[in-house]
Coordinates of C-alpha atoms in Angstrom, one line a residue:
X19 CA 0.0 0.0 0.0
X20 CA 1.5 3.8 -1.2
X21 CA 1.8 5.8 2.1
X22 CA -1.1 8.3 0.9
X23 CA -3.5 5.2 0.9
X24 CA -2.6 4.4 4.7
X25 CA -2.7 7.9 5.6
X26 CA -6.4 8.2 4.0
X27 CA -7.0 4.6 5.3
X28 CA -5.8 5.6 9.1
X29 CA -8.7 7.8 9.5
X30 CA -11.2 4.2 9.5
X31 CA -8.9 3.4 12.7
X32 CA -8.6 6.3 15.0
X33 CA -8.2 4.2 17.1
X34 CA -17.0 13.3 20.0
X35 CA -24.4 20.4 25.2
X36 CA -27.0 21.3 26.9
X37 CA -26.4 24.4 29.5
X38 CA -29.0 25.2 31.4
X39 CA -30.8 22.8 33.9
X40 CA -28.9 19.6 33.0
X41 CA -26.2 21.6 33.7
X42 CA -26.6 23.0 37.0
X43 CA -27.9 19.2 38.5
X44 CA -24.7 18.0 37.2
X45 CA -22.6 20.4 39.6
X46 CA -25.1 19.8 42.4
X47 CA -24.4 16.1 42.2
X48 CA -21.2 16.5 41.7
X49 CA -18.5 13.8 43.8
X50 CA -15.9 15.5 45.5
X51 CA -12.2 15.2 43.7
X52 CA -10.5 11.9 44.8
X53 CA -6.7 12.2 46.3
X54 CA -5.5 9.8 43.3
X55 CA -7.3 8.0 40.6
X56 CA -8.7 5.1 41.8
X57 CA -8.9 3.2 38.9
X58 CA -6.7 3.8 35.9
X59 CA -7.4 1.9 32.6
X60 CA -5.4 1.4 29.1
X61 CA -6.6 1.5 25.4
X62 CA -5.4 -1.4 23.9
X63 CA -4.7 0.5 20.8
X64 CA -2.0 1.4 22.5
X65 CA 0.2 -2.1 22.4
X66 CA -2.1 -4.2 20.0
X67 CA 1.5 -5.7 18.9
X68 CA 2.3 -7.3 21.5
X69 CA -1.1 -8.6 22.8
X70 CA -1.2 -10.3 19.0
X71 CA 2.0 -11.9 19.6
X72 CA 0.9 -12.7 23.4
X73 CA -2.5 -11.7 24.5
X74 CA -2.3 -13.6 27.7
X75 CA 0.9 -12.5 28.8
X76 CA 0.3 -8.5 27.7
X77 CA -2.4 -8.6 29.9
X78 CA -0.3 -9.9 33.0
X79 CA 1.9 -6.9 32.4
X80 CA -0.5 -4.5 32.6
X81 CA -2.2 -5.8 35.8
X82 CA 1.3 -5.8 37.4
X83 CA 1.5 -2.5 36.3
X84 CA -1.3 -1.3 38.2
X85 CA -4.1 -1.4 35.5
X86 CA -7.8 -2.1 35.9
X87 CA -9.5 -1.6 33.2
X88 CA -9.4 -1.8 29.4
X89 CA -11.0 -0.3 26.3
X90 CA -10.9 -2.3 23.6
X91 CA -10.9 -1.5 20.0
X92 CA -12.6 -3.2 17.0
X93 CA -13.2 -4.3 14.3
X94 CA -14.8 -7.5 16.5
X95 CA -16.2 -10.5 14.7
X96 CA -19.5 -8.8 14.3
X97 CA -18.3 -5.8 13.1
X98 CA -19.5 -4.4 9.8
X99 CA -17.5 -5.7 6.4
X100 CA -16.8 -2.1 5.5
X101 CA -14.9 -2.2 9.0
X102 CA -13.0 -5.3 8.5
X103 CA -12.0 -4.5 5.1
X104 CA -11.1 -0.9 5.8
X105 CA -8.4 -2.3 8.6
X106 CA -7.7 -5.5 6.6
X107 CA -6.2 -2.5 3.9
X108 CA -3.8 -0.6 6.6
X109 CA -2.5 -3.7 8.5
X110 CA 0.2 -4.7 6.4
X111 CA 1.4 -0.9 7.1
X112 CA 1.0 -1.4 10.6
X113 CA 2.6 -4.8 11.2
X114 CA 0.1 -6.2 13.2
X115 CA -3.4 -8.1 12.2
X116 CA -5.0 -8.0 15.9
X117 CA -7.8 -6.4 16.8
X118 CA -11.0 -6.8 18.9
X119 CA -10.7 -10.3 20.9
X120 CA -6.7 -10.6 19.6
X121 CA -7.8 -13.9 17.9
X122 CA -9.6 -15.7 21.3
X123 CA -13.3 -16.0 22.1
X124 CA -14.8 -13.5 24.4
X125 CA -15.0 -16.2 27.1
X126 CA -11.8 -16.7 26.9
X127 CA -10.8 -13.1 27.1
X128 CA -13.0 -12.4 30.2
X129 CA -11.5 -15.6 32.0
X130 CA -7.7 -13.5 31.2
X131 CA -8.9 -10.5 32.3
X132 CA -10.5 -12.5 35.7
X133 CA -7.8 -14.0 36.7
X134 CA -5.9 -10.5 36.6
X135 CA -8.8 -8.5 38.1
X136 CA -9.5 -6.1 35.0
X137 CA -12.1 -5.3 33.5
X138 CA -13.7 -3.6 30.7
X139 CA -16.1 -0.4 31.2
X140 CA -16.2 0.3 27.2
X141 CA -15.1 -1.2 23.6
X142 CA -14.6 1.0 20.7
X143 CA -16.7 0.2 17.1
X144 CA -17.3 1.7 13.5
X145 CA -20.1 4.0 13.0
X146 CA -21.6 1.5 10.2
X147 CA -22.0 -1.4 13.0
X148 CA -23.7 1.1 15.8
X149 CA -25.8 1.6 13.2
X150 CA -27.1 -1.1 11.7
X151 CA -26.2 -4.2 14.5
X152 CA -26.2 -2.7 17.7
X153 CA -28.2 -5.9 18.5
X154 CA -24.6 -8.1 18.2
X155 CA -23.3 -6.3 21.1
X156 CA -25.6 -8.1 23.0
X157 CA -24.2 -11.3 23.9
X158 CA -20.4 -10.0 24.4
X159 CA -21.8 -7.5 26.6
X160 CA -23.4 -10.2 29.1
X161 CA -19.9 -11.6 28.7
X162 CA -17.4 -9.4 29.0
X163 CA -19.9 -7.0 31.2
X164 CA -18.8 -3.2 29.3
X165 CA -21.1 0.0 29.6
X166 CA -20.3 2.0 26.9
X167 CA -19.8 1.3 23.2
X168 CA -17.9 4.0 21.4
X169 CA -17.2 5.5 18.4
X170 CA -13.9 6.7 18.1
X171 CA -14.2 9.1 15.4
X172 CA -16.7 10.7 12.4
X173 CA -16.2 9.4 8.8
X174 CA -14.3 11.6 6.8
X175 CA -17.2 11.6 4.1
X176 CA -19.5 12.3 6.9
X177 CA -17.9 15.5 8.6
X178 CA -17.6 17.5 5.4
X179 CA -20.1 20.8 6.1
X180 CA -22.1 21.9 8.9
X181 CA -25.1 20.1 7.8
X182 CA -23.2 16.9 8.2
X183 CA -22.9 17.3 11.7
X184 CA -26.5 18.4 12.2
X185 CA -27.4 14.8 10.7
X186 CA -25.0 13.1 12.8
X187 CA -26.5 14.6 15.7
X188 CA -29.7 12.6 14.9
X189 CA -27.4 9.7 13.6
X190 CA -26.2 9.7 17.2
X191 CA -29.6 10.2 19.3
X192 CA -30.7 7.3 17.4
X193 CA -28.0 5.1 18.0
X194 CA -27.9 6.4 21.6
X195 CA -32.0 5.0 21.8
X196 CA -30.9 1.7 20.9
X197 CA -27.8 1.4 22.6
X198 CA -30.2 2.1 25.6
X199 CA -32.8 -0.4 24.7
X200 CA -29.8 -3.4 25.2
X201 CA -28.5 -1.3 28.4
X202 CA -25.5 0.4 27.1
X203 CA -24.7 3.5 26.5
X204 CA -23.3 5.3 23.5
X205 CA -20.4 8.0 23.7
X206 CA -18.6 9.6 21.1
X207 CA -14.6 10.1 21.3
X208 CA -13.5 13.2 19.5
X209 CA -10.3 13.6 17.1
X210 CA -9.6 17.3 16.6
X211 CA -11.7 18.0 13.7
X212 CA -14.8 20.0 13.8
X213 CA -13.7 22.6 16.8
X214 CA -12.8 25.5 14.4
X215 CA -15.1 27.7 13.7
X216 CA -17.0 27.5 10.8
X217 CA -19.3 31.1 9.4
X218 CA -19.4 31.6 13.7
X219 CA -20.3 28.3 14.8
X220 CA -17.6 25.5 16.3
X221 CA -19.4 22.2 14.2
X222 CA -18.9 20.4 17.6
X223 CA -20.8 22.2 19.5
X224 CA -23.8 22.4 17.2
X225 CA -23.5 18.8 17.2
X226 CA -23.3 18.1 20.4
X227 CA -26.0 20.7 21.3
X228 CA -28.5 19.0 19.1
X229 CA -27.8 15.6 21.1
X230 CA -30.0 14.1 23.9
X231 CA -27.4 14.3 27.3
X232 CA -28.9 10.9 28.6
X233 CA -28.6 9.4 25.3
X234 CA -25.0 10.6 24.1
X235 CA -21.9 10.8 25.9
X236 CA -18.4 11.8 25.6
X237 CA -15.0 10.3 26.3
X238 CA -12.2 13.4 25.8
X239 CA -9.3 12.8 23.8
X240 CA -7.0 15.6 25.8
X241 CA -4.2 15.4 22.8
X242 CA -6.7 15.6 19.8
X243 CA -8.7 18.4 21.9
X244 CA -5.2 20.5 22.3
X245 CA -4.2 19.7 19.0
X246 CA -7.6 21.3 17.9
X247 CA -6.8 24.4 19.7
X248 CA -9.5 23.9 22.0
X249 CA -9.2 24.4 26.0
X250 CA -9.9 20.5 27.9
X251 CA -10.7 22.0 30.9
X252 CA -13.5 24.6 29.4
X253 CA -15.1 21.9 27.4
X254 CA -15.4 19.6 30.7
X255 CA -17.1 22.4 32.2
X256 CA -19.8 23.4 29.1
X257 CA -20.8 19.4 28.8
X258 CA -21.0 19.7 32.6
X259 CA -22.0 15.6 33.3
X260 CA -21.3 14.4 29.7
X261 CA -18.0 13.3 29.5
X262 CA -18.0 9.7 31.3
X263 CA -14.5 8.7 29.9
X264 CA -11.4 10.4 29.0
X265 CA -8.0 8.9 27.2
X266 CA -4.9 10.6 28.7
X267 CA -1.6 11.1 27.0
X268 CA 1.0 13.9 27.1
X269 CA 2.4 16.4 24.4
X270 CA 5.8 18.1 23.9
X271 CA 5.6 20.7 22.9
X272 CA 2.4 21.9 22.6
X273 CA 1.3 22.1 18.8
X274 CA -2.3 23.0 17.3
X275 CA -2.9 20.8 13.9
X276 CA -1.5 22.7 10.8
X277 CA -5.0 23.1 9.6
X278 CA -8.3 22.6 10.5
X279 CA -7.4 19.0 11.8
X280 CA -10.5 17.5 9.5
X281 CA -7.2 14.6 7.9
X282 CA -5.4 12.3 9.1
X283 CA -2.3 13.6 7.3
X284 CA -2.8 16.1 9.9
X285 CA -2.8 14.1 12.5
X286 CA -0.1 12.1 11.6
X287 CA 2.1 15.1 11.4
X288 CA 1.7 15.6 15.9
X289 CA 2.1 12.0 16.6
X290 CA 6.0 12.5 16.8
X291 CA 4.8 15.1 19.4
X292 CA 2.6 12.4 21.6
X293 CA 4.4 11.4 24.9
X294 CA 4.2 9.9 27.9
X295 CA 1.5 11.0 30.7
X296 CA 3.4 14.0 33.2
X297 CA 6.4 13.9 30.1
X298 CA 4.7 16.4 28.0
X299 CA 3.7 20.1 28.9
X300 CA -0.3 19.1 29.0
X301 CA -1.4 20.2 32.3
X302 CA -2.8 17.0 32.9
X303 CA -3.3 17.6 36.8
X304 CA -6.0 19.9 36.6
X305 CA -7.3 18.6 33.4
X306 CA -8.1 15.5 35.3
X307 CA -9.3 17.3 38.5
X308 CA -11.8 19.5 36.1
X309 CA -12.7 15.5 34.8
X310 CA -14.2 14.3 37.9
X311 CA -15.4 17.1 39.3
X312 CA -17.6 17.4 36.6
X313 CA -18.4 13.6 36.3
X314 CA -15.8 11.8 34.7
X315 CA -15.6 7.6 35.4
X316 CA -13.2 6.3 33.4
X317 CA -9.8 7.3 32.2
X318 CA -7.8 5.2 30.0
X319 CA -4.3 5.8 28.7
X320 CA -3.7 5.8 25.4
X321 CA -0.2 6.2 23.6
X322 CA -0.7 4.8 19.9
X323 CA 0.3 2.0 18.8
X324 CA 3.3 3.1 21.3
X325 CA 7.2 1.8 21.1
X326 CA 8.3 -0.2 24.2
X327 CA 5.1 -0.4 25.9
X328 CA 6.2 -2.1 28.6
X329 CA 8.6 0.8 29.5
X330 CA 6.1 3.7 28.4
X331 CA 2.8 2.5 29.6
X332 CA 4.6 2.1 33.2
X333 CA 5.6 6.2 33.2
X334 CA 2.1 6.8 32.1
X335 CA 0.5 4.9 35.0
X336 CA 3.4 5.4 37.5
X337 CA 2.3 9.3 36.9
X338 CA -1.0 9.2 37.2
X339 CA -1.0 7.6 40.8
X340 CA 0.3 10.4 42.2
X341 CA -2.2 12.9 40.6

């Protein structure tokens, strides 16, 4: 595959508010800030690598490390074919094949993840499965026992004008109904495109506005959010209650996209920049802080597809006991 393809491909992996009354019952039920983080979780995305070569044993590592819970990432077997095909085209770039269960059944994964006391709040999936198989989360979900299922980013095709993101709006209250109706819930994880403004609106915000709060959540990506030149810490605050999950990594320096941040060429371009949690110059303290004071529950660290896991993934975690 010619590096443009991957790039365009990448975007398939990457692996999103009411004010008012919703807003002021979230701060009045508000938990007080914890000392540390009491539970600290990992995106497998970000050592898929090794947990191909040795699921079993990756795991291990992690629990010794001090992590509890996991997000994983699909496609899953379920998944739709535009999924598997789009990741079958960029893993011979990426040198790895794994994905969703890493090749084992899911009750073989949840007896692994027993036996090292994890567990798994959320997964991540395509846009095409939430919305047309939401039922085939059913059965791995009485298995595996996760809350959320996620969407870890927009289409390119379907982010290209402000209308788009009206529709996905309604795309996501829809898939937020079902996801109830099999007790889940749906969030959205957001890259850094759509946070510019566009003829005096951010396309985020109008998206987001335009959502149902007990049918769509968020999980914050604090890198892609930077990179997008917006402010973490205000955004917690405006979605008051919203944002149940957040993936933490570090940046050095800090860098805004070269563009609007709407292509993974763009992307691609900061992950040189992406380091380890309390390496970078992120204020990832109060970040954090601002997280579960307004109602963050789970934060996961992701480093992509990141080199020497074993050594990085124990900085991340090391750090963020002591926040």
């Amino acid at each position: 595959m010619k590096r443009n393809d991957f790039i365009k491909q990448f975007g398939l992996l990457s692996a999103a508010g009411v004010l008012g009354m919703e807003q002021l019952i979230a701060h009045s039920f508000t938990k007080p800030v914890m000392d540390t983080m009491d539970k600290i979780g990992i995106q497998l995305f970000s050592l898929p690598a090794l947990l191909e070569k040795d699921f079993e044993g990756g795991i291990q590592m992690l629990s010794k490390m001090g992590y509890t819970e996991l997000e994983m990432f699909g496609p899953f077997e379920f998944s739709a074919e535009s999924a598997k095909k789009g990741w079958e085209a960029i893993t011979p770039m990426l040198g790895f094949t794994g994905s969703g269960f890493f090749g084992h059944s899911a009750d073989k994964v949840k007896a692994i993840l027993s036996e090292n006391k994890m567990s798994v709040p959320s997964v991540h999936s395509d846009l095409d499965t939430l919305e047309s198989n939401m039922e085939a989360f059913a059965p791995v979900m009485e298995t595996l026992g996760f809350k959320y299922v996620t969407l870890p980013a927009i289409p390119d095709d379907r982010r290209k004008t402000m209308d788009d993101y009206k529709k996905m709006a309604d795309t996501f209250n829809t898939i937020g109904e079902n996801a109830k109706k099999l007790g889940l819930k749906f969030a959205y994880h957001n890259h850094g495109y759509g946070l510019n403004e566009v003829d005096g609106q951010i396309p985020f915000e109008v998206m987001m506005d335009a959502t149902d709060p007990d049918l769509v959540f968020l999980e914050m990506d604090v890198f892609w959010t930077t990179a997008g030149r917006a402010n973490p810490v205000e955004y917690l605050k405006k979605y008051s209650g919203r944002y149940h999950m957040m993936h933490i990594k570090d940046m050095k320096p800090i860098t805004h996209f070269s563009g609007d941040g709407s292509d993974a060429p763009q992307w691609m371009e900061l992950f040189p920049l992406m380091t380890n949690a309390g390496d970078g110059d992120m204020d990832l303290d109060s970040i954090i802080k601002t997280a579960q004071e307004h109602g963050a529950k789970h934060f996961f660290v992701e480093q992509d597809i990141v080199k020497q896991p074993e050594v990085a993934l124990k900085v991340s975690i090391d750090y963020l006991k002591t926040v």
